[in-house]
């Protein structure tokens, strides 16, 4: 073994292994964002202390809050930070309805070419939900479709919104879904579309999915029309494994599927590109419960678990996930959205306690 300089000395430093430090851009967001972010940061840091990981959080505001102090909805310093750190954890940011500034989320996804939105919808133990043992993945194209935000007034009283679907974008997201299926041994990919009406745009999306599917003979490939998919999901979600969708359908189906596992307070997400990744929950800023210590931080916490895997901190990720599942299994300290009576902070404290006294899951 090659010894590094000074390693022969039995110094204190040699006994205390160097902690792995990760620089993460943190956008706490607004509404319930600051509450759930604070809970998540405290849990991730505690897990890291046990596994030797340290986190440097580079905090930035975005949206209306950022505009007040910097005059920009997405400050340049925030863009620079994501570019440098390549990983961000993001709370929800309010987007004004029917006017005002453009979506911060869409802008960040466009800027960093985060073409894949990956949303695992998985039941947590102990929770009574509409369906047990749900394990679905939504793979949503993240940059095109009606979310390109290209709208204009043709003549007064007539507005046109452009739906952009490209061969490149469709092929890339289909490849992402099938690659994931192959890597994880998942059985089925359903492409979700409305190509009976949007023959050119959704037709192109489908053709790209079909071409990609040919390279993955071990993965069953099927196609469902989006409206039928909504009914099929509610009747029997178990028929699906991976849902491969364009941007708008994926957005809607994500909220629908979240109801299977207990609602929006639970479902995490990752916006993935080739250079950077932004991890955020499916839910929004929930103004109806903001600032009341009512929000469930699970969705952002599970997004942080995805982030920890992404940065190679699988042990830290497992520590967080195990503690989270322990709290759900015990069911004593849950938030109101999933039938409990505890607040955001009490829930976070329960996860922290579970991390200190882990109980092995019953087989
Ligand atoms: P929402 O997801 O904020 O809330 C929908 C419902 O779910 C509300 O009843 C809310 O109380 C509940 N909910 C959401 N998250 C919860 C949590 N963690 N714990 C407990 N309950 C939770 O959707 P809404 O009301 O349509 O949108 C509010 C704002 O959020 C809008 O300005 C929208 O543009 C923005 N938004 C931002 C997103 C993001 O930043 N990624 C994503 C979705 C919406």
Coordinates of C-alpha atoms and ligand atoms in Angstrom, one line a residue:
X1 CA 0.0 0.0 0.0
X2 CA 1.3 3.4 -0.9
X3 CA 1.4 5.7 2.2
X4 CA 0.5 9.3 1.9
X5 CA 2.9 11.9 3.5
X6 CA 2.5 11.9 7.2
X7 CA 0.3 8.8 7.3
X8 CA 2.9 6.9 9.5
X9 CA 2.2 9.3 12.4
X10 CA -0.6 8.2 14.5
X11 CA -2.1 11.6 14.4
X12 CA -5.7 12.6 15.4
X13 CA -6.4 13.4 11.8
X14 CA -5.7 9.9 10.7
X15 CA -8.3 8.5 13.2
X16 CA -11.0 10.9 12.1
X17 CA -11.8 10.1 8.4
X18 CA -12.3 13.2 6.2
X19 CA -15.9 13.9 5.6
X20 CA -17.1 13.9 2.0
X21 CA -18.4 17.5 1.4
X22 CA -21.1 18.1 -1.2
X23 CA -22.0 21.5 -2.4
X24 CA -25.7 21.8 -3.1
X25 CA -27.7 24.7 -4.4
X26 CA -30.8 25.1 -2.2
X27 CA -33.9 26.9 -3.3
X28 CA -36.2 26.9 -0.3
X29 CA -39.0 28.3 -2.5
X30 CA -42.1 30.1 -1.1
X31 CA -45.4 29.0 0.4
X32 CA -44.7 25.8 2.3
X33 CA -41.2 25.7 0.7
X34 CA -39.3 27.2 3.6
X35 CA -41.0 24.9 6.1
X36 CA -40.4 21.6 4.2
X37 CA -36.9 22.6 3.1
X38 CA -35.9 23.4 6.7
X39 CA -37.2 19.9 7.8
X40 CA -35.4 18.2 4.9
X41 CA -32.1 19.9 5.4
X42 CA -32.0 19.0 9.1
X43 CA -32.7 15.3 8.3
X44 CA -30.2 15.1 5.5
X45 CA -27.5 16.7 7.6
X46 CA -28.2 14.3 10.5
X47 CA -28.0 11.3 8.2
X48 CA -24.7 12.7 6.8
X49 CA -23.2 13.1 10.2
X50 CA -23.7 9.4 10.7
X51 CA -22.3 8.3 7.4
X52 CA -19.4 10.8 7.0
X53 CA -21.1 13.1 4.5
X54 CA -21.2 16.9 4.9
X55 CA -23.3 19.3 2.9
X56 CA -22.6 22.9 2.0
X57 CA -26.0 24.5 1.1
X58 CA -25.8 27.5 -1.2
X59 CA -29.2 29.2 -0.6
X60 CA -31.0 31.3 -3.2
X61 CA -34.5 32.8 -3.5
X62 CA -36.4 32.5 -6.8
X63 CA -39.6 34.0 -8.1
X64 CA -41.4 36.9 -6.5
X65 CA -39.2 36.8 -3.4
X66 CA -36.0 37.1 -5.5
X67 CA -37.5 39.9 -7.6
X68 CA -38.0 42.0 -4.5
X69 CA -34.4 41.9 -3.5
X70 CA -32.5 41.4 -6.8
X71 CA -34.9 42.7 -9.5
X72 CA -34.6 39.3 -11.2
X73 CA -37.0 36.3 -10.9
X74 CA -34.1 34.0 -11.2
X75 CA -31.0 35.8 -10.1
X76 CA -27.9 35.3 -12.1
X77 CA -26.1 34.1 -9.0
X78 CA -28.6 31.3 -8.7
X79 CA -28.0 30.2 -12.3
X80 CA -24.2 30.4 -11.7
X81 CA -24.6 28.3 -8.5
X82 CA -26.5 25.5 -10.2
X83 CA -24.0 25.6 -13.1
X84 CA -21.1 25.2 -10.6
X85 CA -22.6 22.7 -8.2
X86 CA -24.6 20.8 -10.9
X87 CA -27.0 19.7 -8.2
X88 CA -29.9 21.6 -6.7
X89 CA -32.6 20.8 -4.2
X90 CA -35.6 23.0 -4.8
X91 CA -38.8 23.8 -2.8
X92 CA -41.9 24.9 -4.7
X93 CA -42.2 28.4 -6.2
X94 CA -45.5 30.1 -6.8
X95 CA -46.3 31.0 -10.4
X96 CA -49.0 33.6 -10.9
X97 CA -52.1 32.3 -12.7
X98 CA -53.2 33.9 -16.0
X99 CA -50.6 36.6 -16.0
X100 CA -47.5 37.8 -14.2
X101 CA -44.0 36.3 -14.6
X102 CA -43.3 33.0 -16.4
X103 CA -42.8 29.8 -14.4
X104 CA -39.5 29.6 -12.6
X105 CA -39.6 25.8 -12.8
X106 CA -40.0 25.8 -16.6
X107 CA -37.3 28.4 -17.0
X108 CA -34.8 26.4 -14.9
X109 CA -35.6 23.2 -16.8
X110 CA -35.1 25.0 -20.1
X111 CA -31.9 26.7 -19.0
X112 CA -30.1 23.5 -17.8
X113 CA -31.7 21.3 -20.4
X114 CA -33.3 19.1 -17.7
X115 CA -35.1 17.0 -20.3
X116 CA -36.3 14.2 -18.1
X117 CA -38.7 14.5 -15.2
X118 CA -38.5 11.3 -13.2
X119 CA -41.3 10.7 -10.6
X120 CA -41.5 7.5 -8.7
X121 CA -44.9 6.9 -7.1
X122 CA -44.5 4.3 -4.4
X123 CA -46.6 3.4 -1.4
X124 CA -45.1 4.0 2.0
X125 CA -45.5 1.3 4.7
X126 CA -48.4 1.6 7.2
X127 CA -50.4 4.2 5.3
X128 CA -54.0 3.3 4.5
X129 CA -54.5 4.5 0.9
X130 CA -56.9 3.9 -1.9
X131 CA -54.6 1.2 -3.2
X132 CA -51.9 -0.7 -1.4
X133 CA -48.4 -1.5 -2.8
X134 CA -48.3 1.0 -5.6
X135 CA -45.0 1.1 -7.5
X136 CA -45.3 3.3 -10.6
X137 CA -42.8 5.5 -12.4
X138 CA -43.8 8.5 -14.4
X139 CA -41.2 9.6 -17.0
X140 CA -42.3 13.0 -18.3
X141 CA -40.7 14.9 -21.1
X142 CA -39.7 18.1 -19.4
X143 CA -38.9 20.8 -22.0
X144 CA -41.3 20.7 -24.9
X145 CA -45.1 20.4 -25.5
X146 CA -47.4 23.3 -24.5
X147 CA -44.9 24.1 -21.7
X148 CA -42.6 25.7 -24.2
X149 CA -44.7 28.7 -23.2
X150 CA -45.2 29.9 -26.8
X151 CA -48.5 31.8 -26.8
X152 CA -49.6 34.8 -28.8
X153 CA -52.8 36.7 -29.6
X154 CA -53.7 36.1 -33.2
X155 CA -56.5 38.7 -33.3
X156 CA -58.3 40.1 -30.2
X157 CA -60.3 37.2 -28.8
X158 CA -58.2 34.5 -30.4
X159 CA -55.1 33.1 -28.7
X160 CA -52.7 30.5 -30.1
X161 CA -50.5 28.3 -27.9
X162 CA -47.9 26.3 -29.7
X163 CA -47.4 22.6 -28.9
X164 CA -43.8 21.7 -29.7
X165 CA -42.9 18.1 -30.1
X166 CA -39.6 17.2 -31.7
X167 CA -38.0 13.9 -32.8
X168 CA -35.0 14.7 -30.7
X169 CA -36.9 15.4 -27.5
X170 CA -39.2 12.5 -27.9
X171 CA -36.5 10.0 -28.7
X172 CA -34.4 11.2 -25.8
X173 CA -37.1 10.8 -23.2
X174 CA -38.2 7.4 -24.6
X175 CA -34.6 6.3 -24.4
X176 CA -34.4 7.5 -20.8
X177 CA -37.5 5.5 -19.9
X178 CA -36.4 2.3 -21.6
X179 CA -32.8 2.6 -20.3
X180 CA -34.2 3.0 -16.8
X181 CA -36.5 0.0 -17.3
X182 CA -33.6 -2.2 -18.4
X183 CA -31.3 -1.1 -15.6
X184 CA -33.9 -1.6 -12.9
X185 CA -35.5 -4.8 -14.5
X186 CA -38.9 -3.1 -14.9
X187 CA -41.3 -4.9 -17.1
X188 CA -43.5 -2.5 -19.1
X189 CA -43.5 0.9 -20.6
X190 CA -46.7 2.6 -21.7
X191 CA -46.5 5.6 -24.0
X192 CA -49.3 7.9 -23.2
X193 CA -50.7 10.0 -26.0
X194 CA -53.6 11.7 -27.8
X195 CA -52.4 10.8 -31.3
X196 CA -56.0 10.1 -32.4
X197 CA -56.6 13.9 -32.3
X198 CA -53.1 15.4 -32.5
X199 CA -52.0 13.2 -35.3
X200 CA -48.8 15.0 -36.2
X201 CA -47.4 16.0 -32.8
X202 CA -48.4 13.1 -30.7
X203 CA -48.0 10.9 -33.7
X204 CA -44.3 11.9 -33.9
X205 CA -44.0 11.2 -30.1
X206 CA -45.4 7.7 -30.6
X207 CA -43.2 6.9 -33.6
X208 CA -40.1 7.9 -31.6
X209 CA -41.3 5.7 -28.7
X210 CA -41.9 2.8 -31.1
X211 CA -38.5 3.1 -32.6
X212 CA -36.7 3.2 -29.3
X213 CA -38.9 0.3 -28.0
X214 CA -37.5 -1.9 -30.8
X215 CA -34.1 -1.8 -29.1
X216 CA -35.5 -3.1 -25.8
X217 CA -37.3 -6.4 -26.7
X218 CA -37.2 -7.5 -23.1
X219 CA -39.4 -4.6 -22.0
X220 CA -43.1 -4.8 -23.0
X221 CA -44.2 -1.7 -24.9
X222 CA -47.8 -0.5 -25.0
X223 CA -49.7 2.6 -26.0
X224 CA -52.7 4.2 -24.2
X225 CA -54.7 7.3 -25.1
X226 CA -54.4 9.8 -22.2
X227 CA -58.1 10.1 -21.3
X228 CA -58.5 6.4 -21.2
X229 CA -55.3 6.2 -19.1
X230 CA -57.0 8.3 -16.4
X231 CA -59.9 5.9 -16.2
X232 CA -57.6 2.8 -16.4
X233 CA -55.4 4.2 -13.6
X234 CA -58.2 4.8 -11.3
X235 CA -59.8 1.4 -12.0
X236 CA -56.6 -0.6 -11.9
X237 CA -53.2 1.1 -11.5
X238 CA -51.4 -2.2 -11.2
X239 CA -51.6 -2.7 -15.0
X240 CA -49.0 0.1 -15.3
X241 CA -45.3 0.0 -14.6
X242 CA -43.6 3.0 -16.3
X243 CA -45.7 5.8 -17.8
X244 CA -43.8 7.5 -20.6
X245 CA -45.4 10.9 -21.4
X246 CA -45.2 14.3 -23.0
X247 CA -44.9 17.2 -20.7
X248 CA -48.6 18.2 -20.1
X249 CA -50.0 14.7 -19.7
X250 CA -47.2 13.8 -17.3
X251 CA -47.9 16.9 -15.2
X252 CA -51.6 15.9 -14.8
X253 CA -51.0 12.2 -14.4
X254 CA -48.4 12.9 -11.7
X255 CA -51.0 14.6 -9.4
X256 CA -53.5 11.9 -10.2
X257 CA -51.1 9.1 -9.3
X258 CA -50.0 10.8 -6.2
X259 CA -53.5 10.2 -4.8
X260 CA -52.9 6.4 -4.9
X261 CA -50.1 6.7 -2.3
X262 CA -51.6 9.4 0.0
X263 CA -51.4 12.6 -2.0
X264 CA -49.1 15.4 -3.1
X265 CA -47.3 15.5 0.2
X266 CA -45.5 12.3 -0.6
X267 CA -44.4 12.1 -4.2
X268 CA -40.8 13.1 -5.1
X269 CA -39.3 14.1 -8.4
X270 CA -36.0 14.7 -10.2
X271 CA -35.4 17.0 -13.2
X272 CA -32.4 15.4 -14.9
X273 CA -30.2 16.6 -17.7
X274 CA -26.8 15.6 -18.9
X275 CA -24.9 18.2 -16.9
X276 CA -27.2 19.2 -14.0
X277 CA -30.0 17.9 -11.9
X278 CA -32.7 19.6 -9.8
X279 CA -34.6 17.6 -7.3
X280 CA -38.0 18.8 -6.2
X281 CA -41.4 17.4 -5.1
X282 CA -44.3 17.1 -7.4
X283 CA -46.4 19.5 -5.3
X284 CA -46.6 23.2 -5.5
X285 CA -46.4 26.0 -2.9
X286 CA -49.7 25.0 -1.2
X287 CA -50.7 28.6 -0.2
X288 CA -53.7 27.2 1.6
X289 CA -51.5 25.7 4.3
X290 CA -48.4 27.8 4.1
X291 CA -46.8 29.1 7.3
X292 CA -49.0 26.9 9.5
X293 CA -46.7 24.0 10.3
X294 CA -49.1 21.7 8.4
X295 CA -47.1 20.7 5.3
X296 CA -45.8 17.2 4.9
X297 CA -42.1 17.3 4.1
X298 CA -42.1 13.7 2.9
X299 CA -42.2 14.6 -0.9
X300 CA -39.2 16.9 -0.6
X301 CA -37.4 14.5 1.7
X302 CA -37.9 11.6 -0.8
X303 CA -36.7 14.0 -3.5
X304 CA -33.6 14.5 -1.4
X305 CA -33.2 10.8 -1.2
X306 CA -33.1 10.7 -5.0
X307 CA -30.6 13.4 -4.9
X308 CA -28.4 11.5 -2.4
X309 CA -28.4 8.5 -4.7
X310 CA -27.5 10.8 -7.6
X311 CA -24.4 12.2 -5.9
X312 CA -23.3 8.7 -4.8
X313 CA -24.5 9.0 -1.2
X314 CA -26.5 5.8 -1.2
X315 CA -25.8 4.9 2.4
X316 CA -26.9 8.3 3.5
X317 CA -30.0 8.0 1.3
X318 CA -30.8 4.6 2.8
X319 CA -30.5 6.0 6.3
X320 CA -33.0 8.7 5.5
X321 CA -35.4 6.4 3.7
X322 CA -35.3 3.8 6.4
X323 CA -36.1 6.4 9.1
X324 CA -38.9 7.9 7.1
X325 CA -40.4 4.4 6.5
X326 CA -40.1 3.7 10.2
X327 CA -42.1 6.8 11.1
X328 CA -44.8 5.8 8.6
X329 CA -44.8 2.2 9.8
X330 CA -45.3 3.4 13.4
X331 CA -47.9 5.9 12.3
X332 CA -47.8 7.9 15.5
X333 CA -46.4 11.2 14.2
X334 CA -47.9 11.8 10.8
X335 CA -49.1 15.1 9.2
X336 CA -52.7 16.0 8.7
X337 CA -52.8 15.3 4.9
X338 CA -52.2 11.6 5.6
X339 CA -54.5 11.3 8.5
X340 CA -52.2 12.3 11.4
X341 CA -52.3 15.3 13.8
X342 CA -48.6 16.2 13.9
X343 CA -47.0 19.3 12.4
X344 CA -44.2 19.6 9.9
X345 CA -41.6 20.1 12.7
X346 CA -42.9 17.2 14.9
X347 CA -42.8 14.9 11.8
X348 CA -39.2 15.9 11.1
X349 CA -38.2 15.4 14.7
X350 CA -39.8 11.9 14.6
X351 CA -37.7 11.1 11.5
X352 CA -34.6 12.4 13.3
X353 CA -35.4 10.2 16.3
X354 CA -36.0 7.2 14.1
X355 CA -32.5 7.7 12.6
X356 CA -31.0 7.5 16.0
X357 CA -32.9 4.3 17.0
X358 CA -33.5 2.4 13.9
X359 CA -35.9 -0.6 14.1
X360 CA -35.5 -3.3 11.5
X361 CA -38.6 -3.6 9.3
X362 CA -40.7 -6.7 9.9
X363 CA -40.3 -9.3 7.1
Ligands
LIG1 P1 -50.3 22.5 -4.7 O1 -49.5 21.3 -5.1 O2 -49.5 23.7 -4.2 O3 -51.5 22.2 -3.7 C1 -52.5 21.3 -4.1 C2 -53.1 20.7 -2.8 O4 -52.2 19.8 -2.2 C3 -53.4 21.8 -1.7 O5 -54.6 21.5 -1.1 C4 -52.2 21.7 -0.8 O6 -52.5 22.1 0.5 C5 -51.9 20.2 -0.9 N1 -50.5 19.9 -0.7 C6 -49.5 20.2 -1.5 N2 -48.3 19.9 -1.0 C7 -48.5 19.5 0.2 C8 -47.7 19.0 1.3 N3 -46.4 18.9 1.1 N4 -48.3 18.6 2.4 C9 -49.6 18.7 2.6 N5 -50.4 19.1 1.6 C10 -49.9 19.5 0.5 O7 -51.0 23.0 -6.1 P2 -51.7 24.4 -6.5 O8 -52.5 24.8 -5.3 O9 -52.4 24.0 -7.7 O10 -50.5 25.4 -6.8 C11 -50.1 26.4 -5.9 C12 -48.9 27.1 -6.5 O11 -47.8 26.2 -6.6 C13 -49.2 27.7 -7.9 O12 -48.6 29.0 -8.0 C14 -48.4 26.8 -8.8 O13 -48.0 27.4 -10.0 C15 -47.2 26.4 -7.9 N6 -46.6 25.1 -8.3 C16 -45.2 25.1 -8.2 C17 -44.6 23.9 -8.4 C18 -43.1 23.9 -8.3 O14 -42.5 24.8 -7.8 N7 -42.5 22.7 -8.6 C19 -45.3 22.7 -8.9 C20 -46.8 22.8 -8.9 C21 -47.4 24.0 -8.6

